[in-house]
Amino acid sequence: MNIHRCRFVDYTPHSITSLKFSSPSTTEIAPRDLRLAVGRSNGDIEIWNPRWSWIHEMTLKGGRGRSIEGLAWSTSEEGALRLFSIGGSTSITEWNLKTGLPLANHDCNSGVIWSLSASDDGTKLAVGCDNGSVVIVDVSGGPGVMEHLKILQPNNARVMCVTWKGKDQVVGGCSDARIRVWSTKSENNGRIVHTMKVDKAQKEDTLVWSVQVLKKSKQIISGDSTGSVKFWDGNNFSLLQSFKVHEADVLCLASDMRGETIFSAGVDRKVVCYKMIDSKLKRWANVSNRLLHAQDIRAMASFEAKGASFLVSGGVERTLVINSVKEFNDGMFRKIPITRHRPCVSVAAEPRLVMMWSDQAVKIWKIDQYVEPDEENEENKGKRLVAKITLANEENITHAALSKSGSLLAVATLAETKIFNLSADENDSLNVDKSEDDCMALANEGAVLTRFTPDEKSLILINPGSEAIVYNLESRELDELELPDPDSIKIRSKLGFAKNVVQLALSDDGTRLATARLCGSIDIFDFKKMKHLGTITRVNSPPTALKFTSDNTLVLVTAEIKVLEFNLDKMGLTEWSKRNSDLLPQELISLVDKCCGIFYDPSSSKRIWLWGANWLCFVDLSVNIATERVPKRKLDKLGVPIDKEQMPDRQNLKRQLDLTRSQANGSASSTSTKPFWITHKYRPMLIADSFGEGELVVVERPPFHIPLPPAFWSNHKIRM
């Protein structure tokens, strides 16, 4: 089998600028709707669910020239989450979590906003501005309602960060080396009631980048541009302790649930841990530090609950780093791969095209059939960029699709969808012509998912409201495919996007269509008759990949990496799935990186290929997974060990050695009789797909290929 290993796709994620958990830490079980919002420098906001080893559920799309500089969560009276953001303007944006569109904008009329914080009861927002004022906004009126309450006493310095101290005070770090405390009580008329001063640098202004309030010990912690972390008495507003452990700006702070552990991080890439060593005297000690990032750390967030302990950090390195608050010193940490859970790369096998979309741009490459081994490293061998499209829109692209023949391209944002005609020219590049009539018909039809039918006569869109729209490319008419009423789906979550359609699949003959919702509901449609055939199942975890096979079956993979195969005629599980879905190999279901896609080789339709960011495997649906010699004690929730490690005989040891060698070599040629095979040779992957019989294409984006600014360097020793 020929494998095209591609590393030329220049996908570059954006820096992480803000992190915020939707709920404060608790001594009880973590709330079902706990989410992490991740703001990026291109204006995107990602919503992550920490369950199932962290799954990326949706993205609120930004646009050109936008950046997310602050995030805040609130809860409505009905218990639904509300999300607010700021980013280089005078306005606060509240987001519609169902559609991904802005729900409301509130102009504070007080200069560019630099910082944002929600009160403990979630009814007010404090906003720090560059003109030195702090604006209080009332959000108790419900979703979409933001009312100006008051402007606190201004000062002459920019308010870099804000946080609430109880119900009646706001603490802000400013650009003049001062920490100010405002009173929000009506009798004080928003006056500054206390001021604290940090050390000044000799040659430049000192900026107080971050402040944190500890309720239990009634202390205020600050981090500034001199690299100092200071602990202040919250009653007398006097300095208690100062630590100069960072060699550059301290950009973010986080604390544990009890307020007895503090973390600081910033430009020097270190995460430093402080612990309270004397609760009566309120004395702290610097106990450890770890170097977990290769670049500046710009944001940090923590959450603790019964059975959960998360310290999440991110920055210029562009990847989330997950650590444990309780086991920070010696515990394991995990870097989430930079690749997306929902691929931004697609493949058209017939014309041998690979497409990538990001921000407002789409790039298309053509892959040659074969490259001599000694010529693989030549820059222009084996591939060439045949088209690049940059949209005039400000909105970021949500999805793009190539037709089967590669002659049509659909590019969607949340506001509109555009269609382009592609044709080869004399130089073997692609001419790109905008289809004006089609674009006019779809000018008001935004989409989050797009798919051309195999006959290239229709384009299927899933709009931001999770409605299915079918656009006829011949008659240029729009028709709606009626999906089951989402209100009929009973779920416990109160998140607006919990019932959104997140996966769309179309059979090779174009007769069957399948949709998967985030809540796990899978629906099958007769596409020719535009008729709903039924809900085939409701899985317990979010579906991450969906694919029709040529044998009239549908394969589904969930966030638990559970593989299910459904017979479309019987609308139920196939015999293979009944026998094997609960007995999948431990090597597969113990993976933490989610399955991002499914494909199959046309020469062997029963062998389905699954791939995630750091793994590629196949499962043979015609072969049962052998379990006859596995003791019952091995049939645990992690699955069945495929290599029977509990049998220490020479034959089994040889089998293990052969399997290890095959995985190291990434070769599937000798595994034709196996029901399962996996390799970790390719990483991290943007996509893996079939390129026809006997050909696979694997698109990788190694982290060392991503352009990064020079990192802060010091010759001081840092513990890894």
XYZ file of C-alpha atoms in Angstrom:
720
model
C 0.000 0.000 0.000
C 1.336 3.448 -0.968
C 1.113 6.068 1.771
C 1.477 9.727 0.813
C 2.942 11.419 3.871
C 2.296 15.141 3.474
C 3.826 17.843 5.653
C 3.424 20.832 3.360
C -0.058 21.893 4.504
C 0.759 25.049 6.441
C -2.056 25.031 8.975
C -1.115 27.375 11.812
C -3.382 27.696 14.854
C -3.557 30.978 16.711
C -2.239 31.990 20.104
C -4.352 31.379 23.182
C -5.216 34.702 24.792
C -7.838 33.865 27.416
C -9.133 30.880 29.426
C -12.203 30.655 31.641
C -14.107 27.801 33.283
C -17.888 28.123 33.318
C -18.215 27.281 37.029
C -16.162 28.006 40.143
C -14.513 25.160 42.014
C -16.756 23.106 44.287
C -16.489 20.398 46.943
C -19.251 18.448 45.208
C -19.260 16.577 41.896
C -18.429 18.762 38.911
C -21.548 20.207 37.253
C -22.753 18.411 34.145
C -22.493 21.587 32.089
C -18.917 22.418 33.105
C -17.075 23.867 30.113
C -13.821 25.672 29.378
C -13.863 28.671 27.035
C -10.627 29.220 25.107
C -10.125 32.585 23.428
C -7.683 32.923 20.549
C -5.958 35.816 18.828
C -8.027 35.442 15.622
C -11.294 36.067 17.474
C -12.347 32.421 17.780
C -13.709 31.071 21.061
C -13.486 27.313 21.535
C -15.776 25.481 23.945
C -14.157 22.419 25.532
C -15.740 19.708 27.658
C -13.309 18.164 30.188
C -15.217 14.872 30.150
C -14.027 12.003 27.952
C -10.421 13.234 28.261
C -11.265 16.681 26.882
C -13.384 17.064 23.776
C -13.726 20.184 21.621
C -17.481 20.678 21.235
C -17.887 23.888 19.239
C -16.188 27.067 18.059
C -17.643 30.565 18.131
C -16.074 32.071 15.037
C -14.302 35.412 15.035
C -13.095 37.511 12.163
C -10.334 39.576 10.614
C -8.611 41.928 13.044
C -10.417 40.555 16.084
C -8.886 39.049 19.191
C -10.368 37.657 22.392
C -8.741 39.471 25.313
C -11.113 38.449 28.085
C -13.906 35.971 28.860
C -16.576 35.731 31.538
C -19.372 33.244 32.266
C -22.689 33.871 33.943
C -25.752 31.738 34.681
C -29.315 32.820 33.914
C -32.224 32.254 36.290
C -33.177 29.156 34.270
C -29.703 27.700 34.827
C -28.458 28.230 31.263
C -24.875 29.389 30.780
C -24.099 32.791 29.283
C -20.738 33.716 27.761
C -19.288 37.229 27.406
C -16.110 38.366 25.671
C -14.048 41.482 24.999
C -11.456 42.135 22.341
C -9.804 45.402 21.400
C -12.966 47.531 21.284
C -15.283 49.502 23.546
C -17.958 46.784 23.507
C -18.851 43.638 25.424
C -20.229 40.774 23.327
C -22.639 38.157 24.601
C -22.738 34.983 22.506
C -25.607 32.774 21.440
C -24.254 29.366 22.394
C -26.732 27.556 20.144
C -25.980 29.320 16.862
C -22.449 30.554 17.562
C -23.502 34.081 16.583
C -23.249 37.220 18.736
C -26.438 37.613 20.760
C -25.903 41.191 21.900
C -23.262 43.927 21.981
C -23.022 46.558 24.686
C -20.922 49.677 24.125
C -19.470 50.884 27.422
C -18.651 54.349 25.976
C -15.542 54.536 28.103
C -12.540 53.723 25.970
C -11.057 50.450 24.743
C -11.762 47.578 27.136
C -8.721 45.765 28.539
C -10.173 43.497 31.209
C -13.396 41.765 32.216
C -14.671 39.979 35.317
C -18.041 38.627 36.454
C -19.282 38.954 40.029
C -19.659 35.838 42.148
C -23.443 35.811 41.734
C -23.140 36.343 37.974
C -25.391 39.418 37.910
C -22.754 42.080 37.192
C -19.714 42.557 34.988
C -16.758 44.779 35.838
C -14.925 46.173 32.834
C -11.513 47.869 32.960
C -10.773 50.439 30.248
C -7.701 52.158 28.862
C -8.897 55.587 30.018
C -8.581 54.503 33.649
C -12.249 53.903 34.378
C -14.072 50.775 35.526
C -17.591 50.263 34.186
C -20.178 48.120 35.985
C -22.707 46.405 33.700
C -25.870 44.716 34.971
C -26.606 41.372 33.255
C -29.313 40.128 35.627
C -32.052 40.755 33.062
C -31.434 37.475 31.249
C -29.829 36.402 27.958
C -29.160 39.288 25.604
C -29.760 41.957 28.261
C -26.829 44.159 29.343
C -27.579 47.436 31.114
C -25.173 50.191 32.075
C -25.112 50.495 35.877
C -22.336 52.937 36.782
C -18.828 54.164 36.000
C -16.462 53.995 38.951
C -14.009 56.776 39.772
C -11.489 57.031 36.923
C -7.728 57.323 37.286
C -4.967 58.302 34.904
C -3.698 54.784 34.185
C -5.013 51.937 32.065
C -6.848 49.224 34.023
C -4.999 46.076 32.928
C -6.963 43.549 35.009
C -10.012 43.464 37.277
C -11.569 41.048 39.731
C -14.329 41.217 42.322
C -13.704 41.292 46.082
C -17.018 40.295 47.568
C -20.192 41.984 46.339
C -19.211 45.592 46.885
C -15.593 46.005 45.841
C -13.628 45.726 42.601
C -9.851 45.281 42.561
C -7.921 46.435 39.509
C -4.284 46.321 38.446
C -3.166 49.417 36.552
C -0.382 50.499 34.215
C 1.147 52.921 36.740
C 2.427 50.242 39.167
C -0.658 50.573 41.359
C -3.459 48.294 42.502
C -6.690 50.147 43.144
C -9.784 49.074 45.051
C -13.129 50.614 44.096
C -16.303 50.471 46.152
C -19.508 49.815 44.227
C -21.792 50.816 47.111
C -24.153 53.639 46.285
C -23.091 55.663 49.351
C -19.454 55.624 48.185
C -20.435 56.681 44.684
C -17.886 54.360 43.061
C -14.864 55.975 44.694
C -11.368 54.504 44.971
C -11.137 53.457 48.617
C -7.648 51.925 48.705
C -4.467 52.050 46.637
C -1.465 49.719 46.796
C 1.829 50.315 45.033
C 4.176 47.678 43.601
C 7.895 48.065 42.869
C 8.771 50.194 39.870
C 11.227 49.264 37.161
C 14.092 51.678 36.551
C 13.750 52.230 32.823
C 10.128 51.480 31.994
C 6.636 51.612 33.407
C 5.542 48.791 35.670
C 2.297 47.115 34.643
C 0.172 45.089 37.040
C -0.942 42.349 34.661
C -2.973 40.148 36.989
C -4.773 40.202 40.329
C -6.446 37.434 42.311
C -8.613 37.585 45.452
C -8.621 34.763 48.015
C -11.909 34.654 49.928
C -10.866 32.378 52.780
C -7.664 34.152 53.789
C -8.910 37.575 52.629
C -5.796 38.252 50.617
C -5.044 39.885 47.281
C -2.334 38.501 44.997
C -0.780 40.508 42.185
C 1.593 39.761 39.322
C 3.450 42.550 37.531
C 5.904 43.301 34.742
C 8.945 43.144 37.046
C 8.376 39.415 37.520
C 7.163 39.851 41.097
C 4.253 38.073 42.756
C 3.003 39.940 45.816
C 0.628 38.927 48.595
C -1.457 41.716 50.169
C -3.664 41.842 53.257
C -7.246 42.208 52.030
C -8.381 44.008 55.187
C -5.572 46.499 55.781
C -4.381 46.548 52.140
C -0.746 46.266 53.204
C 2.019 44.145 51.698
C 2.562 40.783 53.408
C 5.073 39.015 51.155
C 6.819 39.442 47.842
C 8.404 36.811 45.594
C 10.747 37.649 42.711
C 10.808 34.222 41.066
C 9.983 35.149 37.465
C 12.530 36.701 35.137
C 9.925 38.552 33.084
C 6.298 39.714 33.213
C 3.808 37.706 35.280
C 0.774 37.610 32.978
C -1.646 35.300 34.806
C -2.530 33.835 38.191
C -4.682 30.926 39.366
C -5.595 29.390 42.708
C -6.933 26.156 44.099
C -10.401 25.728 45.613
C -9.360 26.431 49.218
C -7.123 29.363 48.420
C -4.090 27.598 49.870
C -2.192 27.098 46.596
C -1.376 29.794 44.041
C 0.067 29.435 40.540
C 1.761 32.170 38.528
C 2.993 32.173 34.941
C 4.096 34.551 32.225
C 6.715 35.432 29.667
C 9.524 33.276 31.094
C 7.428 30.107 30.388
C 7.561 28.874 33.993
C 4.538 27.878 36.045
C 5.417 28.583 39.681
C 3.552 27.072 42.629
C 3.175 28.745 46.035
C 1.647 27.120 49.104
C 0.421 28.576 52.380
C 2.701 27.261 55.117
C 1.152 29.113 58.068
C -2.583 29.784 57.997
C -2.530 31.949 61.146
C 0.232 34.261 59.990
C -0.840 33.865 56.360
C 2.676 33.038 55.230
C 3.485 31.573 51.837
C 6.409 29.694 50.316
C 7.549 29.107 46.763
C 7.542 25.308 46.641
C 8.128 24.363 42.990
C 8.110 25.399 39.359
C 7.769 23.558 36.075
C 8.646 24.396 32.495
C 5.685 23.064 30.516
C 5.554 25.583 27.667
C 7.945 26.497 24.891
C 6.628 30.080 24.636
C 4.952 32.813 26.692
C 2.055 31.730 28.894
C -0.745 34.247 28.430
C -3.663 32.634 30.259
C -4.314 30.158 33.037
C -7.469 28.727 34.641
C -8.113 26.228 37.417
C -11.050 24.097 38.510
C -11.454 21.577 41.312
C -14.348 19.304 42.250
C -14.918 15.839 43.632
C -12.837 13.627 41.356
C -11.592 16.508 39.193
C -8.512 18.730 39.407
C -7.526 20.871 36.414
C -4.891 23.526 35.895
C -5.094 24.642 32.265
C -2.634 27.025 30.656
C -1.976 28.325 27.172
C -0.329 31.084 25.208
C 1.891 31.749 22.228
C 2.656 28.021 21.863
C -0.976 27.666 20.675
C -1.719 24.437 22.517
C -3.602 23.771 25.741
C -1.575 22.240 28.556
C -3.620 20.244 31.078
C -2.116 19.757 34.525
C -3.424 18.823 37.953
C -3.816 21.328 40.768
C -3.362 18.652 43.432
C -0.470 16.840 41.756
C 1.263 19.780 40.127
C 4.737 19.014 41.462
C 5.115 15.458 40.205
C 1.920 14.666 38.323
C 1.499 13.908 34.663
C 0.578 16.684 32.271
C -0.907 16.580 28.799
C -0.555 18.825 25.784
C -3.658 18.834 23.607
C -2.558 18.383 19.959
C -2.661 21.517 17.835
C -4.799 19.769 15.218
C -8.564 20.199 15.277
C -11.063 17.598 16.442
C -13.123 18.553 13.395
C -10.667 18.630 10.502
C -9.995 21.806 8.527
C -8.491 19.697 5.725
C -10.351 17.572 3.181
C -9.351 15.283 0.332
C -10.807 14.734 -3.149
C -9.409 11.374 -4.260
C -10.429 11.411 -7.932
C -8.610 14.660 -8.895
C -5.959 13.998 -6.187
C -6.556 17.281 -4.375
C -5.900 18.249 -0.757
C -7.664 21.359 0.576
C -7.108 23.344 3.765
C -9.107 26.307 5.071
C -8.239 28.716 7.867
C -9.408 32.227 8.783
C -10.444 33.763 5.418
C -8.216 31.653 3.149
C -8.547 28.358 1.264
C -5.561 26.537 -0.249
C -5.658 23.575 -2.634
C -2.735 21.286 -3.496
C -2.454 18.555 -6.114
C -0.639 15.327 -5.213
C 1.354 13.353 -7.786
C 0.803 9.625 -8.078
C 4.268 8.510 -7.076
C 7.497 10.051 -5.840
C 10.856 8.326 -5.992
C 12.151 7.585 -2.466
C 15.340 9.571 -2.999
C 13.351 12.592 -4.181
C 10.838 12.823 -1.340
C 12.618 15.701 0.353
C 12.780 17.905 -2.728
C 10.551 20.891 -2.131
C 8.570 20.814 -5.353
C 8.405 17.054 -5.791
C 5.164 15.200 -5.347
C 2.899 18.189 -4.755
C 2.148 21.703 -5.893
C -0.128 24.496 -4.795
C -2.731 24.842 -7.542
C -5.118 27.403 -6.035
C -5.397 29.908 -3.216
C -8.558 31.836 -2.422
C -8.819 34.685 0.074
C -12.317 35.879 0.884
C -13.140 39.555 1.184
C -15.384 38.728 4.130
C -14.346 39.663 7.642
C -15.802 36.474 9.141
C -13.646 33.389 9.586
C -14.492 30.373 7.437
C -16.544 27.734 9.248
C -16.375 24.950 6.652
C -15.436 24.212 3.042
C -16.167 21.320 0.683
C -14.836 20.025 -2.635
C -17.038 18.092 -5.031
C -16.111 14.532 -5.987
C -14.575 15.580 -9.320
C -12.887 18.635 -7.844
C -14.758 21.011 -10.154
C -16.811 22.746 -7.440
C -15.815 24.394 -4.189
C -18.158 25.611 -1.453
C -16.880 27.957 1.240
C -19.106 28.844 4.187
C -19.091 31.385 6.985
C -21.780 31.961 9.586
C -23.240 34.712 7.382
C -23.126 33.304 3.834
C -21.963 30.502 1.553
C -20.042 30.974 -1.692
C -19.585 28.534 -4.574
C -16.617 28.561 -6.953
C -16.022 26.722 -10.220
C -12.588 25.102 -10.523
C -10.970 24.207 -13.840
C -7.445 23.235 -14.880
C -5.367 25.671 -16.934
C -2.356 25.206 -19.188
C 0.082 25.395 -16.276
C -1.723 22.587 -14.453
C -3.035 25.045 -11.890
C -6.690 25.666 -11.124
C -8.696 28.576 -12.454
C -11.080 29.783 -9.764
C -14.291 31.440 -10.928
C -16.880 32.702 -8.505
C -20.382 31.520 -9.405
C -22.267 34.800 -9.044
C -25.758 33.302 -9.380
C -25.068 30.628 -6.778
C -23.461 33.115 -4.411
C -26.452 35.415 -4.746
C -28.846 32.576 -3.926
C -26.769 31.642 -0.864
C -25.953 35.193 0.244
C -27.997 34.823 3.429
C -27.351 31.126 4.047
C -24.521 30.684 6.505
C -23.387 27.164 7.363
C -21.300 25.199 9.825
C -21.193 22.018 7.682
C -21.261 21.627 3.897
C -21.338 18.598 1.616
C -21.731 18.121 -2.152
C -23.772 15.142 -3.325
C -21.848 12.531 -5.365
C -23.665 13.549 -8.580
C -22.687 17.195 -7.915
C -26.270 18.366 -8.415
C -26.902 19.527 -4.858
C -25.135 21.119 -1.929
C -26.198 20.210 1.606
C -25.796 22.842 4.310
C -26.225 22.668 8.066
C -26.888 26.252 9.120
C -26.017 27.802 12.513
C -29.475 26.888 13.796
C -28.818 23.192 12.992
C -31.326 23.164 10.131
C -30.540 21.164 6.987
C -30.752 23.180 3.763
C -30.455 21.567 0.321
C -29.391 23.846 -2.535
C -30.093 22.589 -6.050
C -27.172 23.634 -8.254
C -29.222 23.237 -11.443
C -32.438 25.065 -10.544
C -30.713 27.298 -7.937
C -33.522 26.659 -5.491
C -33.327 26.156 -1.753
C -35.220 23.417 0.031
C -35.262 22.438 3.690
C -34.744 18.866 4.805
C -36.903 18.525 7.888
C -34.928 17.201 10.826
C -36.606 15.751 13.920
C -37.752 18.404 16.374
C -34.854 19.006 18.796
C -37.356 19.740 21.571
C -38.442 16.110 21.432
C -34.940 15.037 22.520
C -34.823 14.845 26.300
C -31.446 15.744 27.778
C -30.259 16.983 31.159
C -27.918 19.617 29.808
C -29.128 23.210 29.591
C -26.438 24.218 27.127
C -27.870 25.787 23.999
C -25.598 23.836 21.653
C -26.145 20.390 23.216
C -28.587 19.429 20.431
C -26.597 20.915 17.556
C -25.796 18.805 14.494
C -22.044 18.165 14.579
C -21.576 15.375 12.009
C -22.963 14.907 8.492
C -22.483 11.861 6.255
C -23.738 10.968 2.779
C -23.673 7.525 1.185
C -21.587 6.961 -1.955
C -24.701 6.638 -4.126
C -26.293 9.725 -2.597
C -29.447 7.943 -1.423
C -28.845 8.008 2.328
C -27.930 10.869 4.606
C -27.047 10.715 8.297
C -26.808 13.455 10.901
C -25.356 13.234 14.396
C -26.127 15.648 17.210
C -23.786 16.515 20.043
C -26.177 14.872 22.507
C -25.662 11.538 20.688
C -28.828 11.311 18.560
C -28.195 9.730 15.112
C -30.824 10.212 12.371
C -31.076 8.542 8.956
C -32.773 10.109 5.906
C -33.786 9.000 2.435
C -32.131 11.865 0.613
C -33.845 11.274 -2.730
C -37.301 11.430 -1.131
C -36.242 14.048 1.457
C -37.751 11.812 4.120
C -36.724 11.001 7.680
C -36.368 7.231 8.067
C -35.817 7.228 11.808
C -33.482 7.780 14.721
C -31.123 4.849 14.574
C -29.631 5.241 18.063
C -28.817 7.565 20.937
C -25.273 7.090 22.203
C -24.012 8.085 25.642
C -21.105 10.243 24.499
C -20.721 12.779 21.689
C -20.193 11.295 18.206
C -16.840 12.300 16.728
C -16.882 10.525 13.340
C -19.559 9.187 10.988
C -19.215 7.284 7.701
C -21.328 5.196 5.313
C -19.715 2.061 3.896
C -20.323 0.452 0.523
C -22.083 -2.456 2.285
C -25.149 -0.380 3.196
C -23.989 0.146 6.766
C -23.174 3.203 8.850
C -20.097 3.315 11.097
C -20.088 5.616 14.110
C -17.271 6.417 16.554
C -17.966 8.198 19.841
C -15.866 10.268 22.229
C -15.243 7.080 24.215
C -13.739 5.648 20.995
C -16.512 3.108 20.805
C -17.008 1.778 17.262
C -20.592 0.969 16.248
C -21.811 -0.394 12.908
C -25.486 -0.108 11.934
C -27.446 -2.026 9.309
C -29.509 0.549 7.409
C -32.134 -1.963 6.275
C -32.816 -3.222 9.795
C -32.050 0.155 11.443
C -30.049 -1.633 14.116
C -26.612 -2.909 15.011
C -24.928 -5.374 12.696
C -23.922 -8.811 13.953
C -20.290 -7.718 14.052
C -21.143 -4.723 16.225
C -23.257 -6.800 18.613
C -20.359 -9.190 19.016
C -17.385 -6.812 19.091
C -18.330 -3.201 19.946
C -17.966 -3.868 23.676
C -14.783 -5.915 23.217
C -12.596 -3.515 21.283
C -8.838 -3.677 21.870
C -7.484 -1.873 24.878
C -4.910 -0.184 22.646
C -7.774 1.603 20.890
C -10.272 2.605 23.546
C -7.630 3.688 26.059
C -6.461 6.430 23.679
C -7.031 9.987 24.895
C -6.966 11.622 21.446
C -10.389 11.431 19.840
C -11.194 9.721 16.558
C -11.438 12.534 14.004
C -12.398 10.584 10.896
C -13.286 7.294 9.211
C -12.514 6.042 5.719
C -12.120 2.746 3.895
C -10.035 1.417 1.041
C -12.272 0.743 -2.007
C -10.466 -2.575 -2.501
C -11.461 -3.736 0.995
C -14.673 -2.079 2.164
C -14.880 -4.247 5.295
C -11.649 -2.789 6.606
C -12.419 0.622 8.050
C -9.657 3.023 8.959
C -9.898 5.301 11.983
C -7.567 8.139 12.805
C -6.909 10.663 15.549
C -4.309 13.348 16.068
C -1.557 10.879 17.015
C -2.754 7.480 15.816
C -3.976 5.594 12.757
C -5.608 2.181 12.863
C -7.870 -0.184 10.994
C -10.633 -2.469 12.230
C -11.750 -5.385 10.064
C -15.539 -5.625 10.267
C -15.518 -9.120 8.769
C -13.412 -10.646 11.554
C -14.390 -11.110 15.182
C -11.942 -9.983 17.826
C -10.665 -13.134 19.531
C -11.464 -13.261 23.236
C -11.745 -16.981 23.962
C -8.508 -17.186 25.982
C -8.921 -13.973 27.926
C -9.834 -14.388 31.629
C -12.921 -12.568 32.855
C -10.853 -10.360 35.119
C -9.320 -8.827 32.007
C -12.687 -7.802 30.565
C -12.710 -4.413 32.226
C -13.846 -1.022 31.045
C -10.587 -0.499 29.202
C -11.384 -3.318 26.795
C -9.742 -6.596 25.895
C -5.940 -6.722 25.505
C -5.600 -7.725 21.865
C -2.123 -9.203 22.400
C -3.053 -11.421 25.383
C -0.315 -10.058 27.580
C -1.313 -12.305 30.448
C 0.048 -15.444 28.670
C 3.830 -15.458 29.245
C 4.621 -18.171 26.713
C 7.279 -17.926 24.028
C 4.756 -17.863 21.198
C 2.954 -14.896 22.738
C 6.227 -13.055 23.345
C 7.125 -13.503 19.698
C 3.682 -12.218 18.694
C 4.196 -9.123 20.838
C 7.622 -8.508 19.325
C 6.254 -8.793 15.782
C 3.419 -6.417 16.572
C 5.794 -3.890 18.141
C 8.007 -3.985 15.072
C 5.070 -3.552 12.712
C 3.806 -0.568 14.710
C 7.246 1.022 14.751
C 7.550 0.642 11.010
C 3.994 1.804 10.371
C 3.496 -1.076 7.976
C 0.057 -2.588 7.462
C 1.088 -5.032 4.780
C 1.752 -7.888 7.177
C -1.439 -7.384 9.170
C -3.973 -8.471 6.577
C -5.275 -11.292 8.762
C -5.570 -9.202 11.892
C -8.908 -7.814 13.061
C -7.112 -4.733 14.347
C -3.892 -2.804 13.739
C -2.639 0.535 15.026
C 0.378 2.787 14.549
C 1.564 5.997 16.196
C 4.090 6.784 13.488
C 2.194 9.751 12.035
C 1.669 12.750 14.316
C 0.005 15.103 14.665
C -2.396 14.486 11.806
C -4.687 17.001 10.148
C -6.391 14.281 8.111
C -5.974 10.737 6.840
C -8.015 9.454 3.909
C -8.101 7.069 0.994
C -6.613 8.168 -2.317
C -8.111 5.265 -4.252
C -7.270 1.568 -4.269
C -4.037 0.820 -2.443
C -3.298 4.476 -1.647
C -3.579 6.472 1.564
C -2.836 10.125 2.178
C -1.742 11.280 5.632
C -1.399 15.021 6.250
C 0.780 15.909 9.240
C 1.643 19.212 10.885
C 4.681 18.710 13.138
C 4.892 21.362 15.869
C 8.442 22.287 14.871
C 7.132 23.368 11.447
C 4.881 26.016 12.992
C 6.453 29.493 12.950
C 6.931 30.900 16.444
C 8.600 34.054 17.747
C 11.833 33.637 19.710
C 11.161 32.348 23.205
C 12.368 34.044 26.378
C 15.776 32.625 27.211
C 17.617 32.451 30.501
C 20.710 30.586 31.622
C 19.122 29.871 35.003
C 18.247 26.250 35.605
C 14.538 25.461 35.557
C 12.979 22.209 36.719
C 11.220 20.361 33.921
